[in-house]
Amino acid sequence: MTKDLIMGRKIPVIEIFNSISGEGISAGTIVTFVRVAGCNLRCSFCDTRYSYEGTYNIEEMLPEQILEKVAEYKCKDIICTGGEPLETGMEKRYLPLFLASYGYNVRIETNGSCELYSEEELRSFGIDNVLRNVYYTIDVKCPGSEMSKFDLIEKNVHFLKKEDEIKFVIAGEEDFEYSIEKIKAFKDIFRSNEITLNFSPVFGSIEPAELVELLKLHNSFFAEHELRVRLSLQIHKFIWNPQKRGV
């Protein structure tokens, strides 16, 4: 797929809106969200089921229409989320590259079950892998999600750089221990590439304070291996009703 080829092809969009980023590296900053429809996973605690269950209006939009809508907010930072933006074989996979080719800084929130962009895919939109303005927030699925078998971190980890981040969504102690084992397996890459490792509690399943205590127990390990570990709360759920959309 190239920039010229994607133009004229419709992409299923749930919503486009401007707000603060609720979590991760960009938390608290003003961004424009582009939420695409459809997901290849069915996580047990998913909080955006409306993106794939057909309970929310889906608008089929051309990439150039999406670009026009995004431009209205006059914000250079975009988060492409879903659903799953990187599903292979679909036009929506190339929307982040299309937007980035117009100078936007695009962060992709992916469930971790899809391959990241190859250098060839990046080049087809005029984007250099080393200097790319496309960033990844990759979810490493823990057992509580019931989707951990689809995780591709072993392959995707080699494409990450400093501005990218990993997210472990924690529903309980089993998920936490699972995430620690994953970190141990890739600690050298996480350290050398300065990857941020976010621990995010499942809203309503585990108290943030409990997760903090678990992190404290392992802080010596994090420090020894110079890992960038942080607690990541979904701050938008503290500002607005957790069920509110478009915020």
mmCIF file of C-alpha atoms in Angstrom:
data_model
loop_
_atom_site.group_PDB
_atom_site.id
_atom_site.type_symbol
_atom_site.label_atom_id
_atom_site.label_comp_id
_atom_site.label_asym_id
_atom_site.label_seq_id
_atom_site.Cartn_x
_atom_site.Cartn_y
_atom_site.Cartn_z
ATOM 1 C CA MET A 1 0.000 0.000 0.000
ATOM 2 C CA THR A 2 1.195 3.502 -0.822
ATOM 3 C CA LYS A 3 -0.030 7.005 -0.104
ATOM 4 C CA ASP A 4 -1.553 7.291 -3.571
ATOM 5 C CA LEU A 5 -3.248 3.891 -3.376
ATOM 6 C CA ILE A 6 -4.921 4.453 0.001
ATOM 7 C CA MET A 7 -6.569 7.674 -1.140
ATOM 8 C CA GLY A 8 -10.068 6.903 -2.323
ATOM 9 C CA ARG A 9 -10.413 3.832 -0.094
ATOM 10 C CA LYS A 10 -12.862 4.053 2.775
ATOM 11 C CA ILE A 11 -11.866 3.370 6.372
ATOM 12 C CA PRO A 12 -14.383 2.500 9.136
ATOM 13 C CA VAL A 13 -14.192 5.193 11.814
ATOM 14 C CA ILE A 14 -15.956 5.197 15.177
ATOM 15 C CA GLU A 15 -15.013 8.681 16.320
ATOM 16 C CA ILE A 16 -12.561 11.541 15.893
ATOM 17 C CA PHE A 17 -12.199 13.974 18.774
ATOM 18 C CA ASN A 18 -9.766 16.229 20.613
ATOM 19 C CA SER A 19 -8.995 15.726 24.302
ATOM 20 C CA ILE A 20 -6.210 14.854 26.708
ATOM 21 C CA SER A 21 -4.347 11.606 26.364
ATOM 22 C CA GLY A 22 -5.459 9.471 29.283
ATOM 23 C CA GLU A 23 -2.478 7.184 29.809
ATOM 24 C CA GLY A 24 1.098 6.283 28.977
ATOM 25 C CA ILE A 25 3.924 8.561 27.893
ATOM 26 C CA SER A 26 1.546 11.157 26.477
ATOM 27 C CA ALA A 27 -0.804 11.264 29.492
ATOM 28 C CA GLY A 28 -2.180 14.715 30.180
ATOM 29 C CA THR A 29 -1.229 16.216 26.818
ATOM 30 C CA ILE A 30 -3.726 17.473 24.248
ATOM 31 C CA VAL A 31 -4.093 15.065 21.331
ATOM 32 C CA THR A 32 -6.533 14.232 18.568
ATOM 33 C CA PHE A 33 -7.949 10.722 18.750
ATOM 34 C CA VAL A 34 -8.862 8.741 15.658
ATOM 35 C CA ARG A 35 -10.688 5.569 16.673
ATOM 36 C CA VAL A 36 -11.114 2.991 13.919
ATOM 37 C CA ALA A 37 -13.656 0.177 13.997
ATOM 38 C CA GLY A 38 -12.981 -3.529 14.246
ATOM 39 C CA CYS A 39 -10.708 -5.670 16.391
ATOM 40 C CA ASN A 40 -9.239 -9.145 16.009
ATOM 41 C CA LEU A 41 -9.241 -9.828 19.778
ATOM 42 C CA ARG A 42 -11.933 -10.047 22.443
ATOM 43 C CA CYS A 43 -10.276 -9.125 25.732
ATOM 44 C CA SER A 44 -12.295 -9.964 28.833
ATOM 45 C CA PHE A 45 -12.036 -6.455 30.285
ATOM 46 C CA CYS A 46 -12.223 -4.453 27.039
ATOM 47 C CA ASP A 47 -13.618 -0.961 27.658
ATOM 48 C CA THR A 48 -14.211 -0.141 23.983
ATOM 49 C CA ARG A 49 -16.429 -3.014 22.885
ATOM 50 C CA TYR A 50 -18.514 -0.521 20.956
ATOM 51 C CA SER A 51 -15.637 -0.343 18.467
ATOM 52 C CA TYR A 52 -16.373 -3.843 17.206
ATOM 53 C CA GLU A 53 -19.828 -4.910 18.441
ATOM 54 C CA GLY A 54 -21.835 -2.719 16.090
ATOM 55 C CA THR A 55 -23.443 -0.805 18.966
ATOM 56 C CA TYR A 56 -21.988 2.513 17.842
ATOM 57 C CA ASN A 57 -22.349 4.362 14.560
ATOM 58 C CA ILE A 58 -19.548 3.586 12.122
ATOM 59 C CA GLU A 59 -18.736 6.146 9.461
ATOM 60 C CA GLU A 60 -16.927 5.011 6.339
ATOM 61 C CA MET A 61 -14.475 7.826 5.648
ATOM 62 C CA LEU A 62 -11.897 8.456 2.968
ATOM 63 C CA PRO A 63 -8.361 9.117 4.277
ATOM 64 C CA GLU A 64 -8.519 12.643 2.891
ATOM 65 C CA GLN A 65 -11.777 13.246 4.812
ATOM 66 C CA ILE A 66 -10.121 12.024 8.000
ATOM 67 C CA LEU A 67 -7.210 14.353 7.303
ATOM 68 C CA GLU A 68 -9.590 17.303 6.900
ATOM 69 C CA LYS A 69 -11.372 16.471 10.165
ATOM 70 C CA VAL A 70 -8.112 16.114 12.071
ATOM 71 C CA ALA A 71 -6.885 19.444 10.686
ATOM 72 C CA GLU A 72 -9.869 21.222 12.262
ATOM 73 C CA TYR A 73 -8.393 20.658 15.740
ATOM 74 C CA LYS A 74 -5.063 22.309 14.875
ATOM 75 C CA CYS A 75 -3.163 19.726 16.916
ATOM 76 C CA LYS A 76 -0.011 18.034 15.606
ATOM 77 C CA ASP A 77 -0.271 14.993 17.883
ATOM 78 C CA ILE A 78 -2.607 12.133 16.976
ATOM 79 C CA ILE A 79 -3.433 8.866 18.703
ATOM 80 C CA CYS A 80 -4.772 6.157 16.401
ATOM 81 C CA THR A 81 -6.682 3.648 18.464
ATOM 82 C CA GLY A 82 -9.565 1.243 18.139
ATOM 83 C CA GLY A 83 -10.468 -1.410 17.920
ATOM 84 C CA GLU A 84 -7.161 -2.475 16.425
ATOM 85 C CA PRO A 85 -5.507 -0.038 14.002
ATOM 86 C CA LEU A 86 -2.828 -2.442 12.727
ATOM 87 C CA GLU A 87 -4.945 -5.354 11.512
ATOM 88 C CA THR A 88 -3.276 -6.748 8.417
ATOM 89 C CA GLY A 89 -4.988 -6.841 5.055
ATOM 90 C CA MET A 90 -7.127 -3.792 5.804
ATOM 91 C CA GLU A 91 -6.914 -0.193 4.646
ATOM 92 C CA LYS A 92 -7.097 1.067 8.232
ATOM 93 C CA ARG A 93 -3.609 -0.366 8.874
ATOM 94 C CA TYR A 94 -2.151 2.372 6.697
ATOM 95 C CA LEU A 95 -4.127 5.304 8.075
ATOM 96 C CA PRO A 96 -1.461 6.165 10.707
ATOM 97 C CA LEU A 97 1.209 6.247 7.983
ATOM 98 C CA PHE A 98 -1.020 8.392 5.786
ATOM 99 C CA LEU A 99 -1.503 10.929 8.589
ATOM 100 C CA ALA A 100 2.183 10.849 9.534
ATOM 101 C CA SER A 101 3.139 11.562 5.921
ATOM 102 C CA TYR A 102 1.460 14.967 6.360
ATOM 103 C CA GLY A 103 3.698 15.857 9.298
ATOM 104 C CA TYR A 104 1.545 14.696 12.201
ATOM 105 C CA ASN A 105 3.111 12.883 15.141
ATOM 106 C CA VAL A 106 1.089 9.675 15.293
ATOM 107 C CA ARG A 107 0.997 7.264 18.217
ATOM 108 C CA ILE A 108 -0.618 3.889 17.562
ATOM 109 C CA GLU A 109 -2.324 2.043 20.391
ATOM 110 C CA THR A 110 -2.115 -1.603 19.354
ATOM 111 C CA ASN A 111 -3.198 -4.767 21.143
ATOM 112 C CA GLY A 112 0.132 -6.422 20.387
ATOM 113 C CA SER A 113 -1.226 -9.242 18.238
ATOM 114 C CA CYS A 114 -0.416 -7.596 14.909
ATOM 115 C CA GLU A 115 2.972 -7.080 13.323
ATOM 116 C CA LEU A 116 4.418 -3.588 13.479
ATOM 117 C CA TYR A 117 5.288 -1.777 10.278
ATOM 118 C CA SER A 118 8.151 -3.136 8.223
ATOM 119 C CA GLU A 119 10.750 -0.730 6.867
ATOM 120 C CA GLU A 120 9.235 -1.293 3.431
ATOM 121 C CA GLU A 121 5.793 -0.202 4.654
ATOM 122 C CA LEU A 122 7.271 2.908 6.251
ATOM 123 C CA ARG A 123 9.243 3.792 3.123
ATOM 124 C CA SER A 124 6.149 3.429 0.940
ATOM 125 C CA PHE A 125 4.781 6.497 2.765
ATOM 126 C CA GLY A 126 8.090 8.354 2.714
ATOM 127 C CA ILE A 127 8.878 7.633 6.371
ATOM 128 C CA ASP A 128 12.353 6.672 7.580
ATOM 129 C CA ASN A 129 12.431 4.030 10.326
ATOM 130 C CA VAL A 130 15.149 5.791 12.334
ATOM 131 C CA LEU A 131 13.505 9.216 12.170
ATOM 132 C CA ARG A 132 9.917 8.009 12.082
ATOM 133 C CA ASN A 133 7.152 10.190 13.506
ATOM 134 C CA VAL A 134 5.024 7.094 14.104
ATOM 135 C CA TYR A 135 5.199 5.698 17.640
ATOM 136 C CA TYR A 136 3.869 2.547 19.245
ATOM 137 C CA THR A 137 2.035 1.849 22.473
ATOM 138 C CA ILE A 138 2.007 -1.947 22.546
ATOM 139 C CA ASP A 139 -0.224 -3.919 24.860
ATOM 140 C CA VAL A 140 1.351 -7.141 26.126
ATOM 141 C CA LYS A 141 -1.657 -9.304 26.868
ATOM 142 C CA CYS A 142 -1.623 -10.878 30.332
ATOM 143 C CA PRO A 143 -3.656 -13.983 31.341
ATOM 144 C CA GLY A 144 -6.511 -11.889 32.738
ATOM 145 C CA SER A 145 -7.293 -10.669 29.229
ATOM 146 C CA GLU A 146 -7.795 -14.270 28.038
ATOM 147 C CA MET A 147 -5.889 -13.244 24.897
ATOM 148 C CA SER A 148 -2.243 -13.762 25.896
ATOM 149 C CA LYS A 149 -1.735 -16.568 23.365
ATOM 150 C CA PHE A 150 -2.028 -14.039 20.531
ATOM 151 C CA ASP A 151 0.803 -11.838 21.796
ATOM 152 C CA LEU A 152 3.622 -11.038 19.325
ATOM 153 C CA ILE A 153 6.034 -9.232 21.650
ATOM 154 C CA GLU A 154 8.824 -11.698 20.799
ATOM 155 C CA LYS A 155 8.770 -10.392 17.222
ATOM 156 C CA ASN A 156 7.665 -6.799 17.694
ATOM 157 C CA VAL A 157 10.147 -5.922 20.433
ATOM 158 C CA HIS A 158 12.942 -5.667 17.867
ATOM 159 C CA PHE A 159 11.204 -2.757 16.095
ATOM 160 C CA LEU A 160 10.934 -0.531 19.173
ATOM 161 C CA LYS A 161 12.834 2.656 19.946
ATOM 162 C CA LYS A 162 12.972 5.220 22.743
ATOM 163 C CA GLU A 163 9.686 6.977 21.970
ATOM 164 C CA ASP A 164 7.762 3.687 21.999
ATOM 165 C CA GLU A 165 6.196 2.080 25.044
ATOM 166 C CA ILE A 166 4.883 -1.198 26.393
ATOM 167 C CA LYS A 167 1.677 -1.483 28.396
ATOM 168 C CA PHE A 168 0.843 -4.272 30.818
ATOM 169 C CA VAL A 169 -2.828 -4.164 31.795
ATOM 170 C CA ILE A 170 -3.039 -5.745 35.235
ATOM 171 C CA ALA A 171 -6.208 -7.329 36.621
ATOM 172 C CA GLY A 172 -4.528 -9.100 39.550
ATOM 173 C CA GLU A 173 -1.320 -10.567 40.950
ATOM 174 C CA GLU A 174 -1.159 -13.345 38.332
ATOM 175 C CA ASP A 175 -1.062 -10.741 35.575
ATOM 176 C CA PHE A 176 1.639 -8.836 37.407
ATOM 177 C CA GLU A 177 3.888 -11.881 37.785
ATOM 178 C CA TYR A 178 3.330 -12.731 34.124
ATOM 179 C CA SER A 179 4.424 -9.232 33.132
ATOM 180 C CA ILE A 180 7.568 -9.494 35.259
ATOM 181 C CA GLU A 181 8.557 -12.676 33.424
ATOM 182 C CA LYS A 182 8.055 -10.920 30.092
ATOM 183 C CA ILE A 183 10.218 -8.025 31.250
ATOM 184 C CA LYS A 184 12.966 -10.396 32.369
ATOM 185 C CA ALA A 185 12.940 -12.039 28.935
ATOM 186 C CA PHE A 186 13.491 -8.739 27.106
ATOM 187 C CA LYS A 187 15.150 -6.586 29.756
ATOM 188 C CA ASP A 188 18.292 -5.988 27.694
ATOM 189 C CA ILE A 189 16.327 -4.646 24.718
ATOM 190 C CA PHE A 190 14.078 -2.583 26.987
ATOM 191 C CA ARG A 191 17.139 -1.063 28.654
ATOM 192 C CA SER A 192 19.247 -0.401 25.554
ATOM 193 C CA ASN A 193 16.340 1.126 23.607
ATOM 194 C CA GLU A 194 15.030 3.005 26.662
ATOM 195 C CA ILE A 195 11.522 1.623 26.259
ATOM 196 C CA THR A 196 8.953 2.869 28.769
ATOM 197 C CA LEU A 197 7.138 0.038 30.578
ATOM 198 C CA ASN A 198 3.680 1.011 31.814
ATOM 199 C CA PHE A 199 1.705 -0.916 34.411
ATOM 200 C CA SER A 200 -1.973 -0.071 34.128
ATOM 201 C CA PRO A 201 -4.584 -1.429 36.576
ATOM 202 C CA VAL A 202 -7.837 -2.725 35.129
ATOM 203 C CA PHE A 203 -10.335 -0.100 36.223
ATOM 204 C CA GLY A 204 -12.531 -1.622 38.935
ATOM 205 C CA SER A 205 -10.555 -4.898 39.199
ATOM 206 C CA ILE A 206 -7.434 -3.956 41.154
ATOM 207 C CA GLU A 207 -6.797 -0.874 43.240
ATOM 208 C CA PRO A 208 -3.947 1.341 42.017
ATOM 209 C CA ALA A 209 -2.486 1.265 45.539
ATOM 210 C CA GLU A 210 -2.216 -2.528 45.363
ATOM 211 C CA LEU A 211 -0.370 -2.314 42.069
ATOM 212 C CA VAL A 212 1.977 0.297 43.544
ATOM 213 C CA GLU A 213 2.889 -2.134 46.335
ATOM 214 C CA LEU A 214 3.667 -4.850 43.782
ATOM 215 C CA LEU A 215 5.868 -2.445 41.844
ATOM 216 C CA LYS A 216 7.725 -1.457 45.008
ATOM 217 C CA LEU A 217 8.548 -5.102 45.707
ATOM 218 C CA HIS A 218 10.338 -5.341 42.364
ATOM 219 C CA ASN A 219 11.904 -1.896 42.275
ATOM 220 C CA SER A 220 15.405 -3.193 43.025
ATOM 221 C CA PHE A 221 15.201 -5.370 39.906
ATOM 222 C CA PHE A 222 13.982 -2.447 37.813
ATOM 223 C CA ALA A 223 16.787 -0.253 39.139
ATOM 224 C CA GLU A 224 19.474 -2.902 38.671
ATOM 225 C CA HIS A 225 18.603 -3.248 34.992
ATOM 226 C CA GLU A 226 17.917 0.464 34.442
ATOM 227 C CA LEU A 227 14.355 -0.108 33.312
ATOM 228 C CA ARG A 228 11.919 2.746 32.737
ATOM 229 C CA VAL A 229 8.938 1.463 34.740
ATOM 230 C CA ARG A 230 5.936 3.573 35.662
ATOM 231 C CA LEU A 231 2.380 3.322 36.916
ATOM 232 C CA SER A 232 -0.107 4.441 34.287
ATOM 233 C CA LEU A 233 -3.630 5.346 35.346
ATOM 234 C CA GLN A 234 -6.449 6.050 32.918
ATOM 235 C CA ILE A 235 -6.815 9.617 34.106
ATOM 236 C CA HIS A 236 -9.746 10.362 31.800
ATOM 237 C CA LYS A 237 -11.794 7.916 33.893
ATOM 238 C CA PHE A 238 -11.094 10.017 36.973
ATOM 239 C CA ILE A 239 -11.978 13.283 35.225
ATOM 240 C CA TRP A 240 -15.159 12.089 33.507
ATOM 241 C CA ASN A 241 -17.624 9.251 33.935
ATOM 242 C CA PRO A 242 -15.713 6.051 32.985
ATOM 243 C CA GLN A 243 -18.416 5.233 30.418
ATOM 244 C CA LYS A 244 -18.316 8.641 28.724
ATOM 245 C CA ARG A 245 -17.116 8.599 25.117
ATOM 246 C CA GLY A 246 -15.443 11.261 23.060
ATOM 247 C CA VAL A 247 -13.304 12.520 25.926
#
